[in-house]
C-alpha positions as a Python dict, from the first residue, in 0.01 Angstrom:
ca = {
    (1, 'M'): (0, 0, 0),
    (2, 'K'): (-196, -325, 30),
    (3, 'K'): (-27, -468, -284),
    (4, 'I'): (318, -384, -143),
    (5, 'T'): (236, -557, 188),
    (6, 'I'): (107, -869, 10),
    (7, 'S'): (414, -870, -215),
    (8, 'L'): (649, -844, 84),
    (9, 'I'): (469, -1126, 264),
    (10, 'T'): (481, -1342, -50),
    (11, 'L'): (854, -1270, -91),
    (12, 'F'): (917, -1359, 274),
    (13, 'V'): (730, -1691, 237),
    (14, 'I'): (926, -1777, -79),
    (15, 'I'): (1264, -1695, 81),
    (16, 'F'): (1179, -1878, 404),
    (17, 'G'): (1050, -2182, 213),
    (18, 'F'): (1357, -2189, -13),
    (19, 'N'): (1594, -2159, 283),
    (20, 'Y'): (1406, -2429, 477),
    (21, 'G'): (1410, -2653, 168),
    (22, 'L'): (1786, -2612, 127),
    (23, 'K'): (1839, -2723, 485),
    (24, 'K'): (1610, -3025, 469),
    (25, 'F'): (1658, -3139, 110),
    (26, 'N'): (1900, -3422, 34),
    (27, 'F'): (2107, -3296, -261),
    (28, 'N'): (2306, -3620, -300),
    (29, 'T'): (2075, -3917, -340),
    (30, 'N'): (2373, -4157, -332),
    (31, 'H'): (2342, -4130, 49),
    (32, 'Q'): (2057, -4114, 297),
    (33, 'I'): (2052, -3855, 576),
    (34, 'G'): (2192, -4022, 887),
    (35, 'E'): (2382, -4289, 687),
    (36, 'K'): (2723, -4393, 823),
    (37, 'I'): (2978, -4287, 560),
    (38, 'D'): (3316, -4303, 739),
    (39, 'S'): (3473, -4359, 1079),
    (40, 'L'): (3781, -4282, 1286),
    (41, 'N'): (3876, -4524, 1565),
    (42, 'G'): (3528, -4678, 1543),
    (43, 'I'): (3344, -4344, 1578),
    (44, 'Y'): (3117, -4282, 1282),
    (45, 'V'): (3072, -3988, 1048),
    (46, 'F'): (2709, -3952, 938),
    (47, 'Y'): (2583, -3803, 612),
    (48, 'N'): (2395, -3474, 660),
    (49, 'G'): (2209, -3410, 334),
    (50, 'G'): (2183, -3031, 323),
    (51, 'V'): (2449, -2838, 513),
    (52, 'G'): (2195, -2681, 749),
    (53, 'N'): (2004, -3003, 817),
    (54, 'S'): (1968, -3097, 1181),
    (55, 'S'): (1780, -3393, 1324),
    (56, 'G'): (1769, -3280, 1686),
    (57, 'R'): (2026, -3253, 1961),
    (58, 'N'): (2251, -3548, 2047),
    (59, 'I'): (2289, -3588, 2424),
    (60, 'S'): (2511, -3852, 2587),
    (61, 'E'): (2368, -4095, 2843),
    (62, 'D'): (2512, -3885, 3126),
    (63, 'G'): (2350, -3566, 2989),
    (64, 'Y'): (2647, -3407, 2809),
    (65, 'N'): (2550, -3199, 2503),
    (66, 'L'): (2724, -3345, 2197),
    (67, 'G'): (2557, -3101, 1956),
    (68, 'L'): (2306, -3099, 1674),
    (69, 'Q'): (2294, -3435, 1496),
    (70, 'Y'): (2486, -3466, 1170),
    (71, 'Q'): (2659, -3128, 1212),
    (72, 'C'): (3041, -3096, 1220),
    (73, 'V'): (3047, -2992, 1587),
    (74, 'E'): (2848, -3301, 1689),
    (75, 'F'): (3102, -3535, 1528),
    (76, 'V'): (3412, -3379, 1687),
    (77, 'K'): (3252, -3351, 2031),
    (78, 'R'): (3123, -3711, 2008),
    (79, 'Y'): (3469, -3826, 1899),
    (80, 'Y'): (3643, -3649, 2188),
    (81, 'Y'): (3381, -3775, 2434),
    (82, 'E'): (3396, -4139, 2319),
    (83, 'N'): (3767, -4161, 2230),
    (84, 'Y'): (3923, -3944, 2504),
    (85, 'N'): (3641, -3925, 2763),
    (86, 'H'): (3668, -3546, 2717),
    (87, 'K'): (3386, -3306, 2804),
    (88, 'M'): (3424, -2943, 2703),
    (89, 'P'): (3340, -2698, 2985),
    (90, 'D'): (3144, -2487, 2733),
    (91, 'A'): (2923, -2754, 2577),
    (92, 'F'): (2757, -2516, 2329),
    (93, 'G'): (2861, -2299, 2036),
    (94, 'N'): (2920, -2313, 1665),
    (95, 'A'): (3240, -2438, 1504),
    (96, 'K'): (3387, -2085, 1483),
    (97, 'D'): (3337, -2050, 1862),
    (98, 'F'): (3587, -2329, 1930),
    (99, 'F'): (3875, -2092, 1847),
    (100, 'N'): (3948, -1810, 2091),
    (101, 'K'): (4118, -1529, 1895),
    (102, 'N'): (4239, -1369, 2220),
    (103, 'L'): (4477, -1658, 2299),
    (104, 'K'): (4839, -1681, 2194),
    (105, 'D'): (4985, -1986, 2022),
    (106, 'G'): (5013, -2275, 2271),
    (107, 'E'): (4784, -2128, 2540),
    (108, 'K'): (4500, -2321, 2702),
    (109, 'N'): (4151, -2264, 2569),
    (110, 'L'): (3950, -2286, 2892),
    (111, 'Q'): (3609, -2304, 2717),
    (112, 'R'): (3718, -2626, 2543),
    (113, 'D'): (3979, -2747, 2799),
    (114, 'L'): (4226, -2794, 2514),
    (115, 'I'): (4557, -2637, 2409),
    (116, 'Q'): (4508, -2394, 2121),
    (117, 'F'): (4754, -2341, 1836),
    (118, 'T'): (4731, -2068, 1572),
    (119, 'N'): (4786, -2111, 1200),
    (120, 'P'): (5088, -2083, 1166),
    (121, 'S'): (5214, -2240, 1490),
    (122, 'K'): (5534, -2353, 1657),
    (123, 'S'): (5362, -2693, 1694),
    (124, 'K'): (5300, -2918, 1394),
    (125, 'P'): (4942, -3052, 1375),
    (126, 'E'): (4900, -3400, 1529),
    (127, 'I'): (4655, -3683, 1477),
    (128, 'G'): (4345, -3613, 1686),
    (129, 'D'): (4377, -3233, 1679),
    (130, 'L'): (4060, -3035, 1610),
    (131, 'L'): (4103, -2813, 1304),
    (132, 'I'): (3898, -2490, 1323),
    (133, 'Y'): (3784, -2301, 1011),
    (134, 'S'): (3673, -1938, 999),
    (135, 'P'): (3323, -1851, 875),
    (136, 'S'): (3273, -1792, 504),
    (137, 'I'): (3018, -1609, 294),
    (138, 'F'): (2826, -1937, 252),
    (139, 'N'): (2878, -2066, 608),
    (140, 'K'): (2858, -1811, 889),
    (141, 'F'): (2910, -2080, 1156),
    (142, 'G'): (3260, -2193, 1051),
    (143, 'H'): (3363, -2558, 1039),
    (144, 'V'): (3554, -2803, 1257),
    (145, 'A'): (3724, -3133, 1165),
    (146, 'I'): (3970, -3382, 1313),
    (147, 'V'): (4325, -3442, 1191),
    (148, 'S'): (4329, -3811, 1093),
    (149, 'K'): (4676, -3842, 937),
    (150, 'V'): (4998, -3639, 940),
    (151, 'N'): (5279, -3672, 685),
    (152, 'Q'): (5594, -3466, 636),
    (153, 'N'): (5427, -3214, 402),
    (154, 'S'): (5054, -3274, 441),
    (155, 'I'): (4771, -3360, 676),
    (156, 'E'): (4446, -3546, 623),
    (157, 'I'): (4124, -3455, 803),
    (158, 'I'): (3799, -3637, 869),
    (159, 'Q'): (3481, -3431, 888),
    (160, 'Q'): (3106, -3449, 916),
    (161, 'N'): (2879, -3216, 720),
    (162, 'P'): (3131, -3066, 475),
    (163, 'G'): (2854, -3024, 215),
    (164, 'P'): (2639, -3264, 14),
    (165, 'F'): (2902, -3337, -252),
    (166, 'S'): (3220, -3297, -46),
    (167, 'K'): (3397, -3598, 96),
    (168, 'S'): (3445, -3690, 460),
    (169, 'R'): (3825, -3693, 407),
    (170, 'E'): (4031, -3407, 272),
    (171, 'S'): (4403, -3329, 261),
    (172, 'F'): (4597, -3004, 298),
    (173, 'N'): (4960, -2922, 237),
    (174, 'I'): (5164, -2797, 531),
    (175, 'E'): (5499, -2625, 540),
    (176, 'N'): (5751, -2515, 799),
    (177, 'I'): (5867, -2157, 756),
    (178, 'N'): (6091, -1996, 1022),
    (179, 'N'): (6013, -2282, 1265),
    (180, 'K'): (5636, -2236, 1234),
    (181, 'W'): (5396, -2487, 1079),
    (182, 'K'): (5139, -2350, 837),
    (183, 'I'): (4841, -2533, 695),
    (184, 'K'): (4795, -2402, 343),
    (185, 'N'): (4429, -2308, 363),
    (186, 'S'): (4332, -1947, 432),
    (187, 'R'): (4019, -2050, 629),
    (188, 'I'): (4210, -2252, 892),
    (189, 'L'): (4231, -2046, 1212),
    (190, 'G'): (4424, -2308, 1405),
    (191, 'W'): (4392, -2637, 1593),
    (192, 'L'): (4308, -2759, 1942),
    (193, 'R'): (4476, -3048, 2123),
    (194, 'K'): (4406, -3258, 2428),
    (195, 'E'): (4693, -3242, 2680),
}
């Protein structure tokens, strides 16, 4: 019994240490954690290192919670705060929490004080929209990015913390089928827009 208990404790320490190391370790030594790697309208994207890395909470001068530093939520909330002077009524939550599955396409998301569109939607994505991703097996928190460019058949996004080897910019194809716009990525739940 004693050997089993010691083995379980050892296993727990190894798993905890490995998980902690993944969050704090910088897998891409081409960048330093906290380094400015991109920007949109003068608002910077910072490199995160490991996907789960966090360097404390970012709070605005007037006390508004922008989120955990270097996470995807922190970038989009900081962008909306600095670019649009927008404060979300619900200042907390993970990326997946930005999308309210109980709302219909085009209804107001009161927690975020933004109009919510589903994927597919009657409204084509626009520059500045927040793109919300569902959770995945490797990321239970989801992901959120900002639409930075819209073309006839594609969109470009800018994102913080997409992973140590992913880029801050990514493009997706879009198509209009039966008067509804669809972003061709199965993880995209929809997008949010400031009125």
